[in-house]
Coordinates of C-alpha atoms in Angstrom, one line a residue:
M1266 CA -13.8 -12.6 7.9
Y1267 CA -13.0 -9.2 9.3
Q1268 CA -15.0 -7.5 12.1
V1269 CA -16.0 -3.9 12.6
G1270 CA -12.9 -2.0 13.9
D1271 CA -10.3 -4.3 12.2
K1272 CA -7.5 -2.5 10.4
V1273 CA -7.1 -3.6 6.9
V1274 CA -5.3 -2.7 3.7
Y1275 CA -7.0 -2.4 0.3
P1276 CA -4.1 -2.7 -2.1
V1277 CA -5.2 0.0 -4.6
H1278 CA -6.3 2.6 -2.1
G1279 CA -4.4 2.0 1.2
A1280 CA -5.0 1.3 4.8
G1281 CA -8.2 1.8 6.7
V1282 CA -10.7 0.5 9.3
V1283 CA -13.7 -1.7 8.8
E1284 CA -16.4 0.8 9.7
A1285 CA -19.4 -1.4 9.2
I1286 CA -20.6 -4.6 7.6
E1287 CA -23.8 -4.1 5.6
S1288 CA -26.0 -5.7 3.0
R1289 CA -25.9 -3.8 -0.3
E1290 CA -27.5 -4.3 -3.6
I1291 CA -24.8 -4.7 -6.3
G1292 CA -25.7 -5.7 -9.8
G1293 CA -29.2 -6.7 -8.8
L1294 CA -27.9 -9.0 -6.0
T1295 CA -27.9 -8.4 -2.3
R1296 CA -24.4 -8.9 -0.9
D1297 CA -22.8 -8.5 2.5
C1298 CA -20.0 -5.8 2.2
Y1299 CA -17.3 -4.3 4.3
I1300 CA -17.6 -0.5 4.5
L1301 CA -14.0 0.7 4.8
N1302 CA -13.0 4.1 6.1
L1303 CA -9.6 5.0 4.6
P1304 CA -8.6 8.1 6.6
F1305 CA -5.2 8.8 5.0
C1306 CA -6.8 9.5 1.6
G1307 CA -10.3 10.5 2.9
L1308 CA -12.2 7.7 1.1
R1309 CA -15.0 5.4 2.1
V1310 CA -15.0 2.2 0.1
T1311 CA -17.5 -0.7 -0.2
V1312 CA -16.0 -4.1 -0.7
P1313 CA -18.2 -7.2 -1.2
I1314 CA -17.1 -9.8 1.4
T1315 CA -17.1 -12.6 -1.2
A1316 CA -14.6 -10.6 -3.4
A1317 CA -12.4 -9.4 -0.5
D1318 CA -9.7 -12.0 -1.1
Q1319 CA -9.8 -11.6 -4.8
L1320 CA -9.3 -7.9 -4.4
G1321 CA -6.4 -8.4 -2.1
L1322 CA -7.9 -7.1 1.1
R1323 CA -5.6 -8.1 3.9
E1324 CA -4.8 -7.4 7.5
M1325 CA -2.5 -4.5 8.3
M1326 CA 1.1 -5.2 8.7
S1327 CA 2.5 -6.3 12.1
T1328 CA 5.0 -4.2 13.9
G1329 CA 7.7 -6.8 12.9
E1330 CA 6.8 -6.3 9.3
A1331 CA 6.8 -2.5 9.8
G1332 CA 10.4 -2.7 11.1
R1333 CA 11.4 -4.6 7.9
V1334 CA 9.5 -2.2 5.7
L1335 CA 11.3 0.8 7.4
D1336 CA 14.7 -1.0 6.9
I1337 CA 14.0 -1.3 3.2
L1338 CA 12.8 2.3 2.9
E1339 CA 15.8 3.6 4.8
G1340 CA 18.2 1.4 2.8
V1341 CA 19.3 -0.6 5.9
E1342 CA 18.0 -3.8 4.3
T1343 CA 18.8 -3.9 0.7
A1344 CA 15.7 -3.9 -1.4
R1345 CA 15.6 -6.7 -3.9
Q1346 CA 16.2 -5.2 -7.3
T1347 CA 13.5 -6.6 -9.5
Q1348 CA 14.7 -6.9 -13.0
L1349 CA 12.4 -4.5 -14.8
P1350 CA 11.7 -5.1 -18.5
D1351 CA 13.2 -2.5 -20.9
K1352 CA 9.9 -2.0 -22.6
W1353 CA 7.8 0.6 -20.9
N1354 CA 4.4 -1.2 -21.2
H1355 CA 5.9 -4.4 -19.8
R1356 CA 7.6 -2.6 -16.9
F1357 CA 4.4 -0.7 -16.2
R1358 CA 2.3 -3.8 -16.1
L1359 CA 4.7 -5.6 -13.8
L1360 CA 4.7 -2.7 -11.3
V1361 CA 0.9 -2.4 -11.4
D1362 CA 0.5 -6.2 -10.8
K1363 CA 2.9 -6.0 -7.8
I1364 CA 1.0 -3.1 -6.3
K1365 CA -2.3 -4.8 -6.7
G1366 CA -0.8 -8.0 -5.2
G1367 CA -0.8 -6.2 -1.9
D1368 CA 2.4 -7.7 -0.4
V1369 CA 3.8 -5.0 1.9
V1370 CA 7.4 -6.0 1.5
E1371 CA 7.2 -6.0 -2.3
L1372 CA 5.5 -2.6 -2.1
A1373 CA 8.3 -1.2 0.1
Q1374 CA 10.8 -2.6 -2.4
I1375 CA 8.9 -0.9 -5.3
V1376 CA 9.0 2.4 -3.5
H1377 CA 12.6 2.1 -2.6
N1378 CA 13.7 1.0 -6.1
L1379 CA 11.7 3.7 -7.9
A1380 CA 13.1 6.3 -5.5
E1381 CA 16.6 5.1 -6.4
R1382 CA 15.8 5.2 -10.1
E1383 CA 14.4 8.7 -9.7
R1384 CA 17.5 9.9 -8.0
K1385 CA 19.6 8.8 -11.0
K1386 CA 17.2 9.9 -13.8
P1387 CA 13.7 11.4 -13.7
L1388 CA 11.0 8.8 -14.0
A1389 CA 8.6 8.8 -17.0
S1390 CA 5.2 10.3 -16.1
G1391 CA 3.5 6.9 -15.8
E1392 CA 6.2 5.5 -13.6
K1393 CA 6.1 8.7 -11.5
R1394 CA 2.3 8.2 -11.0
L1395 CA 2.9 4.6 -10.0
Y1396 CA 5.7 5.6 -7.6
E1397 CA 3.4 8.2 -6.0
Q1398 CA 0.5 5.6 -5.7
A1399 CA 2.8 3.0 -4.2
R1400 CA 4.2 5.6 -1.7
E1401 CA 0.7 6.7 -0.7
I1402 CA -0.6 3.1 -0.2
L1403 CA 2.5 2.2 1.9
F1404 CA 2.6 5.4 3.9
S1405 CA -1.2 5.1 4.6
E1406 CA -0.5 1.8 6.3
L1407 CA 2.5 3.2 8.3
W1408 CA 0.4 6.2 9.3
L1409 CA -2.4 4.0 10.6
L1410 CA 0.0 1.7 12.3
K1411 CA 1.7 4.6 14.0
R1412 CA -1.6 5.4 15.7
E1413 CA -1.5 1.9 17.4
A1414 CA -0.1 1.8 21.0
E1415 CA 2.0 -1.2 20.2
A1416 CA 3.8 0.7 17.5
A1417 CA 5.2 3.3 19.9
V1418 CA 8.8 2.0 19.4
L1419 CA 8.5 2.5 15.6
A1420 CA 6.8 5.9 15.8
P1421 CA 10.0 8.1 15.5
R1422 CA 11.2 6.1 12.4
I1423 CA 7.7 6.2 10.9
D1424 CA 7.6 10.0 11.5
E1425 CA 10.9 10.4 9.6
I1426 CA 9.6 8.4 6.7
L1427 CA 6.2 10.2 6.6
R1428 CA 8.0 13.6 6.5
E1429 CA 8.9 12.7 2.9
V1430 CA 5.2 12.7 2.0
E1431 CA 4.3 16.0 3.5

C-alpha cells in the first residue's frame, strides 16, 4: 500500500504523487482510493486501492533503472527490437498492451524503437499517437525523478532527453 507523498506511475497517464487517500463512492460502494496528482500532464486521478495492482500502479523507477532507460533512449544500450506484426491492428494491440503493462524498460524500448521507425519512414497516425503517449508517460517519470535529490547525477542526461519533448 502506498502512502501520501509516495511517487508512483499510473501506466496510461504517467508519473505522479499520492496526494491523499480518501474514501469515495464508486458504483454505489464506498472504496478507499489513492488521489494522484500527475504534475507533468496536469491531471488528478482517483484510483481505487483494490484495483491499483490490476491497473498497473507501480513505484517510480529507481535511479539505477533511470540510468538504463537513458542508455536505451540514447542508443547506448541497444533496445530490444520487438518483432512487430505486419498487420496494423495486431501491431497496435501489442504496443497498447506493452504500454499498459507499465514496465519502464519496455516503455523505453517502445519509445526508442518507434523513434527509429519514424526516422526511416513516417509512422501511421495511430502509431504516432502511441509513440507520443509512450514518450509522455516515460518522460513524466524522468521529469519527476529529476526533481529528486538522489537523481542529481542523472539530471544533465535527463535534461537532454526532456529537451526532445519541449
